[in-house]
Backbone as a ProteinNet text record, in pm:
[ID]
protein_1_A
[PRIMARY]
MSNQIAFLGTGSMNGAIMGGLLAAGFPKTDIIATVRRRESASEIASRYGVTVMAWDEEGDSNAQAARGASVVVIGVKPVGVAAVAREIAPVLEPGAVVVSVAAAVSLEQLERELPDGQPVIRTMPNTPARLGKGVVALSAGTHATREHVTKVLDLFSGLGLVVEVPEAQIAAASAISGSGPAYAFYLAEAMAKAGEALGLDAELALRLARETVVGAGYMLDEPGADPVALRKAVTSPNGTTEQAIRVFDERGLPAIIADGARAALARSEQITRELDASRPSA
[TERTIARY]
11713.3	11743.3	11630.3	11664.8	11564.7	11497.1	11399.3	11334.5	11402	11516.9	11584.8	11627.9	11611.8	11658.3	11764.4	11878.2	11987.6	12000.2	12003.8	12024.8	12164.6	12253.3	12391.7	12415.5	12436.1	12447	12308.6	12254.4	12114.1	12104.2	12120.7	12099.8	11955	11931.6	11794.4	11721.4	11790.7	11720.8	11692.1	11793.1	11767.7	11669.4	11676.2	11579.7	11438	11422.2	11289.5	11236.2	11323.2	11280.6	11239.5	11321.1	11291.6	11158.6	11139.5	11015	10893.8	10906.8	10795.9	10763.8	10867.4	10846.6	10774.8	10822.1	10762.4	10617.9	10591.4	10455	10360.5	10417	10336	10321.2	10382.2	10365	10478.1	10591.8	10704.2	10757.9	10787.3	10831.7	10963.1	10965	11086.9	11200.3	11164.9	11266.2	11340	11285.8	11348.8	11431.1	11452.6	11531.7	11655.1	11767.9	11891.6	11958.6	12017.6	12073.7	12211.8	12289.1	12419.7	12430.7	12508.4	12538.3	12684.2	12731.2	12872.7	12900.3	12813.2	12844.5	12745.2	12793.3	12711.9	12592	12611.3	12500.8	12385.6	12418.6	12315.1	12247	12323.2	12265	12160.3	12190.3	12095	11969.3	11986.4	11870.9	11779.8	11838.8	11759.3	11691.9	11764.1	11705.2	11585.7	11597.1	11487.5	11368.6	11396.8	11289.4	11212.9	11285.9	11222.7	11204.6	11275.6	11263.7	11330.1	11435.1	11506.3	11648.4	11714.5	11853.6	11944.8	12031.5	12123.3	12264.4	12361.1	12501.3	12579.7	12679.5	12761.2	12898.3	12944.5	13075	13187.9	13171.1	13281.1	13289.6	13190.7	13195.3	13231.8	13175.6	13201.6	13244.9	13372.6	13427.7	13370.3	13317.1	13259	13107.5	13049.4	12903.8	12829.1	12883.6	12816.5	12808.8	12919.6	12921.6	12827.6	12825.2	12733.7	12588.2	12555.5	12417.4	12379.2	12472.4	12442.3	12435	12500.9	12505.8	12364.6	12318.5	12188.7	12071.7	12095.7	11985.8	11940.5	11811.6	11759.3	11769.7	11770.3	11787.1	11886.1	11983.5	12082.7	12077.5	12043.5	12030.4	12150.5	12232.4	12352.1	12316.8	12327.5	12285	12396.3	12521.8	12633.5	12654.4	12743.8	12772.5	12836.5	12821.1	12873	13017.1	13102.8	13244.3	13269.4	13173.8	13192.7	13123	13045.7	12966	13052.9	13156.6	13241.4	13306.6	13353.7	13419.2	13321.9	13199.1	13099	13066.2	13055.5	13027.4	13136.8	13261.9	13372.8	13369.5	13328.6	13323.4	13221	13107.5	12999.9	13003.4	13080.6	13081.1	13102.7	13195.4	13219.8	13104.3	13011.7	12906.7	12769.7	12757.5	12625.8	12573.9	12444.6	12379.1	12373.6	12385	12386	12264.6	12147.6	12027.6	11990.2	12073.2	12041.8	12047.5	11950.5	11946.7	12019.9	12117.8	12190.3	12132.8	12086.2	12021.3	12106.1	12135.5	12207.3	12110.3	12121.2	12042.1	12133.9	12256.5	12355	12351.2	12360.2	12365.6	12496.8	12489.4	12605.9	12684.6	12649.5	12718.4	12647.8	12718	12655.4	12638.8	12551.5	12532.9	12664	12735.2	12862.4	12961.1	12969.1	13061.8	13027.8	12899.9	12858.8	12876.4	12837.5	12844.3	12987.3	13084.3	13220.7	13283.6	13221.5	13272.6	13206.4	13108.8	13029.3	13055.6	13014.5	13033.2	12964	13018.8	12958.9	12815.3	12725.6	12586.5	12501.3	12559.6	12481.3	12376.1	12248.8	12145.7	12167	12164.8	12188	12079.2	12031.7	11934.2	11978.3	11979	12016.9	11890.5	11883.8	11767	11812.1	11721.5	11746.7	11621.9	11608.5	11494.1	11520.4	11414.5	11434.2	11387.6	11416.3	11395	11248.8	11150	11010.9	10967.9	11054.4	11023.5	11003.1	11068.1	11053	10913.2	10836.9	10697.8	10599.7	10651.7	10564.6	10517.8	10582.6	10544.8	10661.8	10747.7	10867.4	10852.4	10962.5	10974.3	11100.3	11090.5	11205.3	11221.3	11336.2	11369.5	11451.6	11424.3	11483.9	11532.1	11651.8	11707.3	11762.9	11732.3	11775.7	11910.9	11992.5	12122.8	12118.3	12235.2	12249	12181.6	12191.4	12144.9	12016.1	11954.9	11830	11712.1	11636.4	11520.2	11398	11288.7	11164.1	11120	11146.4	11111.9	11191.2	11318.5	11399.8	11348.2	11315.5	11265.6	11134.6	11046.4	10917.9	10938.8	11033.4	11062.1	11104.5	11191.3	11237.9	11128.6	11047.6	10933.2	10842.2	10816.6	10734.1	10802.4	10934.3	11011.6	11000.1	11000	10997.8	10856.9	10756.3	10621.2	10566.6	10611.5	10562.4	10622.9	10715.5	10784.9	10718.3	10625.2	10560.3	10558.5	10583.6	10584.6	10716.1	10708.9	10827.3	10818.9	10920.1	10920	11044.8	11028.8	11141.4	11185.7	11315.2	11369.7	11497.6	11535.7	11667.5	11776.7	11887.4	11992.2	12041.5	12036.1	12080.4	11997.8	11879.6	11791.7	11787.3	11854.1	11835.7	11899.2	12010.3	12070	11980.1	11914.5	11819.9	11700	11651.9	11540.6	11581.6	11705.6	11755.2	11766.2	11799.8	11810.4	11676	11567.2	11433.2	11379.8	11370.9	11308	11406.4	11530.2	11626.5	11666.5	11703.2	11740.2	11618.3	11507.1	11388.6	11336.4	11335.1	11288.9	11366	11496.6	11575	11528.7	11484	11433	11309	11220.9	11098.6	11131.9	11228.9	11268.4	11333.2	11409.5	11474.7	11369.5	11264	11154.8	11087.8	11060.8	10998.4	11088.7	11219	11315.5	11312.8	11310.1	11308.1	11178.1	11065.3	10937	10935.8	10993.5	10998.4	11081.6	11194.7	11279.2	11209.4	11132.6	11056.1	10951.7	10887.9	10789.5	10851.1	10971.2	11041.9	11070.4	11114.3	11147.2	11024.8	10906.1	10781.1	10730	10805.1	10769.7	10706.6	10694	10636.3	10737.2	10687.3	10772	10836.9	10963.5	11037.2	10968.9	10922.1	10856.4	10726.2	10650.2	10525	10551.7	10651.2	10683.9	10720.6	10797	10835.7	10714.4	10626.4	10505.1	10418.9	10402.8	10321.8	10382.4	10512.7	10579.5	10571.4	10600	10601.5	10464.8	10362.8	10228.9	10174	10215.9	10173.2	10231.5	10359.8	10423.7	10363.4	10339.5	10277.1	10138	10057.6	9922.6	9921.7	10013.9	10023.2	10062.1	10148.8	10187.8	10069.8	9984.2	9863.8	9773.6	9761.2	9678.8	9737.8	9871.5	9937.2	9922.1	9895.8	9884.4	9745.6	9651.9	9517.2	9518.1	9432.7	9430.2	9410	9494.7	9482.1	9528.8	9593	9636.1	9736.7	9718.7	9806.5	9863	9994.8	10049.5	10017.7	10009.6	9976	9834.5	9740.2	9600.3	9586.1	9656.4	9648.4	9704.1	9815.1	9873.3	9778.4	9720	9628.7	9505.2	9461.1	9342.1	9365.7	9492.1	9526	9560.9	9592	9644.5	9533.4	9463.3	9354.3	9411.8	9346.8	9394.4	9406	9520.6	9548	9549.6	9560.8	9562.7	9703.7	9713	9842.9	9933	9876.4	9957.2	10013.6	9933.8	9980.9	10104.2	10106.1	10221.9	10346.8	10329.1	10443	10496	10406.1	10447.2	10515.7	10464.8	10526	10671.3	10697.8	10835.6	10921.3	10866.3	10942.1	10981.6	10886.9	10915.7	11018.7	11002.5	11095.9	11237.4	11251	11383	11437.8	11357.2	11405.2	11405.1	11309.8	11307.7	11297.9	11210.5	11208	11343.4	11414.3	11546.1	11646.6	11634.7	11724.8	11705.6	11579.8	11552	11606.7	11587.3	11639.4	11791.9	11857.3	12002.9	12049	11974.7	12009.2	11999.8	11893.9	11878.3	11991.5	12030.8	12142.5	12272.2	12290.8	12411.2	12412.6	12295.3	12285.9	12320.2	12267.5	12296.8	12446.5	12506.8	12649	12734	12695	12771.4	12758.5	12641.7	12623.4	12716	12721.5	12808.2	12954.7	12989.4	13126.9	13164.8	13073.9	13100.9	13122.2	13041.3	13058.2	13198.7	13246.1	13381.8	13487.3	13465.2	13561.1	13570	13457.7	13459	13539.9	13526.8	13607.3	13756.4	13789.4	13928.6	13992.8	13912.2	13965.9	13967.8	13917.7	13913.2	14054.8	14084.4	14218.2	14247.1	14372.2	14411	14403.1	14363.6	14350.2	14487.4
7433.9	7540.9	7553.5	7575.1	7588.3	7724.9	7745.8	7876.8	7960.7	7917.3	7984	8124.8	8216.3	8353.7	8379.7	8431.4	8462.5	8613.4	8659.5	8800.9	8816.2	8877.1	8890.5	9030.2	9036.4	9165.6	9214.3	9161.8	9189.4	9306.5	9425.3	9547.1	9591.7	9722.3	9772.8	9747.7	9762.1	9748.9	9602.7	9517.4	9375.9	9320.3	9371	9328.4	9367.9	9487.2	9531.7	9444.4	9410.9	9325.7	9188.4	9133.6	9004	9007.6	9112.6	9125	9132.3	9205.4	9213	9079.2	9002.5	8868.3	8778.1	8778.7	8692.3	8732.5	8863.1	8910.1	8865.5	8849.2	8805.1	8653.6	8583.5	8438.6	8356.6	8419.7	8344.2	8251	8125.3	8028.9	8069	8065	8097.2	8001.8	7879.2	7777.5	7803.4	7891.4	7922.2	8050	8102.7	8224.5	8195.4	8244.8	8236.4	8372.7	8414	8548.4	8544.4	8649	8664.2	8803.8	8812.2	8940.3	8937.6	9051.3	9059.8	8990.9	9014.9	8968.9	8864.7	8778.3	8671.6	8726.8	8837.4	8893.9	8935.2	8995.3	9035.4	8914.2	8807.7	8685.8	8628.4	8625	8571.3	8656.6	8788.5	8878.9	8863.9	8857.1	8845.8	8709.6	8604.4	8470.4	8462.8	8526.8	8527.1	8607.8	8721.7	8809.5	8749.6	8690.7	8646.4	8494.7	8419.1	8274.6	8213.4	8278.4	8229.1	8189.7	8119.4	8080.8	8200.3	8229.4	8343	8297	8335	8304	8433.2	8427.7	8545.5	8532.4	8642.2	8642	8617.4	8665.9	8650.4	8508.9	8425.7	8285.5	8194.2	8223.2	8142.9	8236.1	8232.4	8326.3	8313.5	8194.9	8175.2	8173.8	8243.9	8240.3	8293.7	8396.7	8450.2	8345.9	8276.4	8172.8	8057.9	8020.4	7914.9	7953.5	8078.9	8123.9	8131.6	8173.8	8193.8	8063	7960.2	7832.6	7774.2	7756	7696.4	7793.2	7920.3	8017.8	8061.2	8089.6	8140.2	8291.8	8358.6	8504	8534.1	8619.9	8661.4	8813.5	8864.4	9008.3	9058.4	9141	9194.3	9327.4	9330.7	9449.6	9515.4	9497	9560.5	9702.4	9776.3	9912.5	9909.8	10019	10019.7	9974.5	10017	9984.4	9834.7	9760.3	9617.7	9528	9584.9	9503.9	9418.2	9477.5	9403.4	9284.1	9303.3	9194.5	9080.4	9112.7	9008.4	8936.6	9012.1	8951	8852.5	8890.9	8800.3	8677.1	8696.2	8585.5	8479.3	8523.6	8428.5	8378.7	8444.1	8409.4	8260.2	8193.1	8051.7	7957.1	7998.9	7906.3	7938	8045.6	8086.4	7989.1	7961.3	7888.4	7979.8	7923.7	8008.5	8099.7	8055	8136.5	8216	8212.2	8286	8436	8508.8	8654	8720.6	8802.2	8877.7	9019.1	9059.8	9189.7	9276.1	9396.6	9490.8	9596.3	9627.9	9738.2	9853.5	9853.8	9954.6	10072.8	10191.8	10312.5	10320	10372.2	10410.8	10294.7	10170.3	10056.6	10024.7	10044.7	10028.3	9881.1	9856.3	9720.1	9666.7	9750.7	9707.4	9666.8	9745.1	9714.4	9581.9	9552.9	9427.2	9309.9	9329.3	9220	9172.2	9262.1	9220.7	9139.1	9138.4	9057.1	8919.4	8897	8774.8	8692.5	8566.7	8484.9	8546.1	8522.2	8572.4	8521.8	8612.5	8575	8573.8	8607.6	8605.2	8716.3	8684.1	8788.2	8880.1	9009.9	9108.7	9215.1	9258	9366.9	9464.7	9590.6	9696.4	9761.9	9781.9	9846.3	9957.9	10050.7	10157.4	10178.7	10105	10127	10246	10298.4	10401	10348.3	10422.8	10371.6	10346.8	10422.2	10388	10249.6	10184.6	10049	9954.3	9981.4	9890.8	9897.6	10000.4	10012.8	9976.5	9929.3	9899.1	10023.3	10138	10265.1	10325.4	10239.6	10287.6	10302.1	10339.1	10345.8	10269.6	10185.8	10110.4	10136.9	10192.8	10206.4	10084.7	10031.9	9904.1	9914	9861.2	9857.6	9718.5	9665.2	9530.9	9533.8	9432.8	9421.3	9356.6	9337.2	9288.2	9153.4	9064.7	8927.3	8897.3	8998.2	8978.5	8977	8868	8855.9	8917.6	8923.7	8973.7	8885.7	8756.8	8665.3	8699.3	8730.5	8768.7	8897.9	8995.2	9123.3	9103.4	9022.3	8996.3	8932.3	8840.8	8774.7	8876.5	8971.2	9071.4	9173.6	9208.6	9297	9235.3	9105.8	9036.9	9036.5	9017.9	9014.3	9145.4	9258.1	9389.5	9447	9377	9434.2	9471.6	9403.8	9434.9	9559.5	9622.5	9739.5	9871	9869	9992.3	10001.7	10120.7	10143.6	10093.5	10010.5	9962.3	10009.7	10082.3	10135.7	10088	10049.2	10008.3	10127.6	10158.7	10272.4	10229.1	10297.8	10271.9	10304.9	10232.9	10258.1	10402.6	10464.8	10604.5	10698.1	10652	10736	10694.7	10585.5	10534.7	10627.5	10693.2	10787.9	10908.9	10952.9	11064.3	11023.7	10901.7	10852.9	10847.2	10805.3	10799.3	10937.5	11038.6	11174.9	11226.7	11170.4	11210.6	11116.7	10988.5	10895.8	10836.3	10809.2	10750.2	10846.5	10967.7	11071	11145.6	11136.3	11215.6	11208	11088.7	11086.6	11182.7	11196.5	11291.4	11434.1	11465.3	11599.4	11627.2	11527.2	11543.9	11557.2	11476.9	11487.1	11622.7	11670.9	11801.9	11912.2	11899.6	11996.4	11995.6	11875.4	11865.7	11927.2	11903.5	11960.8	12113.6	12167.5	12312.9	12373	12304.8	12352.2	12356.2	12253.4	12249.9	12365.7	12392.6	12503.5	12637.6	12648	12771.2	12790.8	12680.7	12689.6	12737.3	12685.8	12730.7	12880.5	12925.5	13067.4	13155.7	13100	13174.4	13166.3	13097.1	13094.2	12965.2	12865.5	12738.7	12657.8	12577.8	12483.7	12388.8	12352	12270.7	12136.9	12071.6	11941.8	11956.7	12060	12083.4	12117.4	12201.4	12239	12115.6	12024.7	11903.2	11814.8	11802	11720.6	11778.4	11909.5	11973.8	11952.2	11971	11954.5	11810.4	11719.3	11577.3	11530.9	11559.6	11511.8	11582.2	11705.3	11775.9	11711.6	11679.4	11613.7	11474.9	11401.7	11269.5	11280.8	11375.3	11391.7	11432.1	11522.7	11563.1	11443.5	11358.2	11238.8	11146.2	11132	11049.5	11107.3	11239.7	11301.7	11279.5	11285	11257.9	11112.4	11025.8	10882.2	10844.1	10938	10906.8	10892.9	10806.4	10784.9	10916.2	10937.9	11056.6	11185.7	11177.8	11300.3	11378	11509.6	11598.5	11702.2	11706	11799.8	11945.5	11980.5	12118.7	12151.2	12063.8	12087.1	12089.2	11999.5	11996.9	12125.6	12173.7	12298.1	12414.5	12422.5	12533.7	12530	12409.3	12396.8	12454.1	12453.1	12506.9	12655.3	12703.5	12838.8	12934.2	12986.3	13080.8	13214.7	13281.3	13412.1	13511.2	13577.7	13678.2	13621.7	13489	13426.3	13408.1	13346.4	13328.1	13232.6	13122.4	13024.2	13084.9	13167.5	13230.9	13316	13382.2	13464.7	13379.2	13263.9	13173.7	13122	13079.8	13028.3	13137.9	13261.8	13373.1	13390.2	13381.1	13393.5	13278.8	13157.1	13041.8	13064.3	13115.6	13140.5	13251.9	13359.4	13472.4	13431	13342.1	13296.3	13184.3	13140.5	13041.6	12898.8	12863.8	12728.2	12619.7	12634.4	12530.7	12510.7	12621.5	12612	12547.4	12575.5	12514.4	12362.4	12318	12174.1	12110.5	12178.4	12126.8	12118.1	12219.9	12217.6	12103.7	12080.6	11970	11835.5	11816.5	11691.1	11673.2	11783.3	11774.9	11739.6	11792.5	11760.8	11613.4	11560.5	11418.2	11332.1	11370.5	11297.5	11302.5	11419.4	11434.2	11349.8	11344.1	11262.8	11114.1	11071.5	10931.7	10896.4	10983.1	10958.4	10959.3	11045.2	11050.9	10922	10870.2	10745	10630.9	10627.3	10524.2	10529.8	10651.2	10666.7	10624.6	10659.1	10623.5	10472.2	10403.4	10257.9	10196.6	10254.7	10207.6	10229.8	10347.3	10381.6	10294.4	10248.2	10168.1	10018.9	9979.2	9836.2	9781	9665.9	9608.4	9578.2	9596.4	9565.6	9415.8	9379.7	9237.6	9170.5
9132	9226.6	9327.8	9453.7	9558.8	9553.1	9641.4	9655.2	9762.4	9809	9919.3	9881.9	9976	9961.5	10067.1	10024	10115.1	10130.2	10254.3	10284.6	10343.2	10268.9	10311.7	10366.9	10499.1	10564.7	10601.8	10711.4	10744.7	10841.4	10784.2	10861.2	10850.1	10862.1	10864.2	10732.9	10618.3	10491.6	10458.3	10468.1	10443.9	10546.1	10668.8	10769.7	10732.4	10673.7	10630.8	10518.1	10422.8	10311.8	10364.3	10453	10511.7	10587.4	10667	10742.2	10652.2	10540.3	10445	10383.9	10351.4	10296.2	10394.7	10517.6	10619.5	10647.3	10649.1	10672.5	10561.5	10440.3	10326.4	10321.1	10418.1	10425.8	10367.7	10332.7	10278.7	10386.6	10353.7	10455.8	10522.6	10654.1	10728	10693.4	10663.3	10634.5	10503.2	10418.9	10290.3	10295.2	10415.8	10431.2	10515.1	10469.7	10547	10540.9	10651.8	10660.2	10723	10694.6	10758.8	10818.8	10926.2	10991.2	11034.7	11080	11118	11251.5	11351.3	11486.5	11536.6	11625.4	11682.9	11758.3	11830.5	11908.1	11817	11703.7	11607.9	11548.2	11524.1	11468.4	11562.1	11690.2	11788.3	11794.7	11788.7	11796.9	11675.7	11555.9	11433.3	11425.2	11464.3	11463.3	11557.2	11672.7	11769.5	11719.3	11653.7	11607.4	11489.2	11395.1	11270.8	11260.1	11342	11333.6	11212.9	11161.3	11043.7	11082.5	10993.9	11016	10990.5	11086.6	11074.3	11112.3	11031.2	11059.7	11076.3	11163.3	11192.1	11127.5	11067.6	11001.7	11101.1	11225.6	11321.6	11378	11347.9	11388.3	11272.1	11155.9	11037.1	10924.4	10893.4	10797	10657.4	10625.2	10491.8	10495.7	10592.9	10610.5	10489.1	10423.6	10304.7	10193.9	10172.2	10069.7	10107.2	10234.1	10277.6	10251.9	10282.3	10265.5	10118.1	10033.5	9891.5	9814.2	9864.3	9791.2	9776.6	9653.7	9626.5	9631.3	9669.8	9679.1	9540.2	9527	9399.6	9391.3	9507.3	9513.9	9625.4	9595.6	9694.7	9704.3	9821.7	9842	9921.6	9858.2	9923.3	9988.2	10121.4	10195.4	10274.3	10232.2	10302.3	10249	10312.8	10268.4	10129.2	10053.2	9915.4	9903	9996.2	9986.6	10001.2	10058	10079.4	9979.5	9886.9	9794.5	9703.5	9645	9551.4	9619.4	9742.9	9815.1	9841.9	9880.3	9903.5	9773.5	9664.3	9534.5	9495.3	9516	9484.5	9573.9	9698.1	9794.5	9754.7	9703.2	9672.6	9528.8	9442.9	9300.7	9273.7	9343.4	9311	9344.2	9430.2	9474.9	9416.5	9340.5	9289.7	9184.5	9191.6	9084.1	8960.9	8840.1	8719.6	8706.4	8748.3	8733.8	8856	8959.9	9082.8	9057.6	9108.9	9091.9	9208	9175.6	9277.2	9280.4	9397.2	9414.9	9507.4	9465.4	9550.5	9602.4	9732.2	9788.7	9829.2	9777	9814.1	9718.5	9773.9	9691.2	9616.3	9494.2	9414	9354.2	9383.6	9322.2	9190.7	9080.1	8949.2	8913.9	8816.5	8767.1	8709.4	8636.9	8578	8686.3	8793.5	8901.2	8967.6	8982.5	9045.4	8949.8	8825.3	8727.7	8703.5	8705.5	8675	8787.4	8907.1	9017.2	9022.1	8935.6	8937.8	8811.8	8810.4	8690.3	8568.8	8450.9	8327.5	8315.1	8280.3	8259.8	8384.6	8500.3	8625.8	8624.4	8650.2	8655.9	8776.6	8751.8	8857.3	8849.4	8965.4	8972.4	9081	9046	9139.6	9193.6	9324	9383.7	9477.9	9502.8	9598.3	9682.4	9793.5	9883.5	9975.4	10037.2	10139.6	10275.3	10380.6	10515.7	10553.6	10502.8	10538.2	10488.4	10409.6	10364	10481.8	10594.3	10707.6	10768.5	10730.9	10775.7	10664.5	10550.8	10437.4	10365.1	10390.3	10328.6	10251.1	10200.9	10134.8	9985.1	9923.8	9778.6	9741.5	9639	9590.4	9441.1	9402.5	9260.8	9220.2	9102.2	9060.6	8916.3	8890.6	8754.1	8726.3	8609.2	8572.1	8503.3	8532.2	8471.2	8334.2	8277.5	8140.7	8119	8215.8	8198.3	8276.2	8332.4	8406.6	8310	8309.4	8222.4	8289.3	8214.1	8271.8	8388	8378	8487.6	8613.3	8597.4	8712.2	8775.2	8689.6	8739.8	8815.7	8760.8	8826.4	8963	8970.4	9098.1	9203.4	9164.3	9259.9	9291.1	9191.1	9218	9323.5	9312.2	9411.1	9547.5	9546.3	9670.1	9747.4	9673.4	9737	9752.1	9705.7	9700.9	9838.2	9943	10076.4	10137.3	10065.7	10120.4	10085.6	9988.7	9945	9794.2	9742.2	9598.2	9538.6	9434.4	9364.1	9220.3	9174.8	9039	8966.2	8840.3	8758.4	8673.7	8679.4	8604.7	8533.5	8426.2	8365.9	8466.6	8459.4	8558.3	8553.3	8437.6	8426.2	8514	8556.7	8638.7	8785.8	8821.5	8958	9061.6	9027	9121.6	9140.5	9033	9044.7	9130.2	9108.8	9191.2	9337.4	9361.8	9498.6	9561.9	9481.1	9533.2	9581.4	9527	9569.7	9677.2	9645.5	9740.6	9840.3	9797.3	9888.8	9999.4	9961.3	10058.9	10111.8	10040.3	10071.2	10213.7	10277.5	10416.3	10505.6	10480.5	10560.9	10537.1	10413.9	10386.9	10472.1	10479	10558.6	10707.2	10755.2	10895.2	10923.1	10826.6	10839.4	10848.8	10768.2	10773.3	10910.1	10962.6	11094.9	11201.3	11190.2	11284.1	11277.8	11156.1	11139.7	11191.7	11166.8	11217.4	11370	11432.4	11578.7	11633.5	11569.6	11614.6	11593.5	11485.3	11462	11570.5	11611.2	11718.9	11848.8	11878.3	11998.1	11990.4	11871.4	11854.9	11873.5	11849.8	11868.2	12011.5	12098.8	12239.9	12288.8	12202	12244.3	12324.6	12417.5	12488.3	12387.2	12408.4	12311.4	12284.3	12389.2	12370.5	12293.4	12325.5	12254.9	12108	12083.4	11945.4	11863.1	11922.2	11851.5	11823.7	11921.4	11901.4	11790.2	11791.1	11688.2	11549.3	11538.7	11409.8	11362.4	11453.3	11416.8	11369.7	11446.9	11412	11287.9	11264.8	11144.2	11019.2	11024.5	10909.5	10887.4	10995.1	10983.1	10920.5	10969.4	10916.8	10770.6	10733.4	10593.3	10505.9	10559.1	10485.1	10459.5	10558.4	10540.9	10432.4	10429.2	10325.8	10187.3	10177	10049.7	10006.5	10103.2	10074	10023.7	10027.9	9979	9827.3	9772	9626.7	9550.3	9451.2	9367.6	9430.7	9546.6	9615	9530.3	9524.4	9448.4	9545.4	9564.4	9662.3	9631.9	9504.2	9469.4	9514.4	9484.5	9523.9	9675.3	9745.2	9891.2	9950.6	9895.8	9946.7	9925.3	9805.8	9777	9866.4	9901.1	9986.7	10125.8	10170.9	10303.6	10296.5	10174.6	10158.2	10117.6	10214.8	10187.5	10141.9	10045.8	9999.4	10114.2	10120.6	10223.5	10365.4	10375.6	10507.1	10560.2	10677.6	10744.1	10666.3	10616.8	10544	10416.2	10348.9	10226.7	10254.6	10368.5	10402.3	10423.6	10487.1	10507.6	10373.4	10285.4	10154.8	10073.7	10085.2	10013.5	10056.2	10185.1	10234.4	10183	10185.6	10133.8	9988.3	9909.4	9767.7	9750.3	9827.2	9816.1	9853.7	9952.6	9996.1	9906.2	9809.2	9713.7	9763.3	9849.8	9905	9796.2	9693	9588.5	9520.8	9495.5	9432.5	9526.9	9655.9	9754.4	9755.8	9752.1	9751.9	9624.1	9510.4	9384.2	9387.4	9445.1	9455.8	9546	9653.1	9742.8	9673.6	9594.6	9520.9	9419.9	9353.5	9258.8	9331.3	9451.3	9528.8	9568.7	9605.4	9639.2	9518	9401	9278.2	9246.4	9258.9	9228.7	9322.6	9449.1	9545.4	9513.5	9471.1	9432.6	9316.4	9218	9102.5	9143.1	9238.8	9286.7	9359.4	9442	9512.7	9414.2	9307.5	9205.1	9146	9115.9	9060.5	9163.2	9290.1	9393.7	9411.3	9398.8	9409.6	9296.4	9176.6	9063.5	9090.9	9142.8	9165.1	9273	9368.5	9480	9450.5	9333.4	9299.5	9280.8	9343.1	9325.9	9179.5	9140.5	9003.1	8978.3	8856.6	8823.8	8822.7
[MASK]
++++++++++++++++++++++++++++++++++++++++++++++++++++++++++++++++++++++++++++++++++++++++++++++++++++++++++++++++++++++++++++++++++++++++++++++++++++++++++++++++++++++++++++++++++++++++++++++++++++++++++++++++++++++++++++++++++++++++++++++++++++++++++++++++++++++++++++++++++++++++++

């Protein structure tokens, strides 16, 4: 088996993984990718210097890319994962690792579309991965060995923090890290609107909110950083920040965030059930 890696459906997430690999020195000649449209194929090929095929030009491009690859990363939307898996199943090498980066697609759902014994690994990266500051939750399938897991851990290492969790916990991890960037962006948006309400110019309020969230993120990224300790360091007794935190607590902000995470988890589980229900009958 070659060292070739196939990226099927090279959107933002597969593009981030590919970029991390190339930045770490992985040979361009060992990467092949597929996209939906010819225009996207030309853009990605120009940006990364890798071979890219378009589905609208070659209908079997996914199968062509997967043939002989040692790792196949499926990066299409959840509703399309099973179809891609069925498409590539006849050409996969027995030891090739199939990696999914799609939310809510279970290991069982992916494994049943592939040949018996095919190694499968489910991952859930988040969007900061494209900057090398992401989080990737990873769960191994029934036939994935420690060697397979190590290979994928190395593959994703350039994206940021990679954690291995039982599949029963991957949706919960996604509710925190997968959806989490949107929570931070939502906070920055709310802070900017609050600044406007206090009389600040809209552009200035947005700049202040944005740079504050970015700066706080850098502080959290320092070795040993503890969000509780950092918050307390800014919250002087009887000071202005303490009053803001008091209001957040009185209005139940921690409970609201917890409820939001539970809603994200519930929706992930619902999508998994919907994918099962929409599967064609054998």
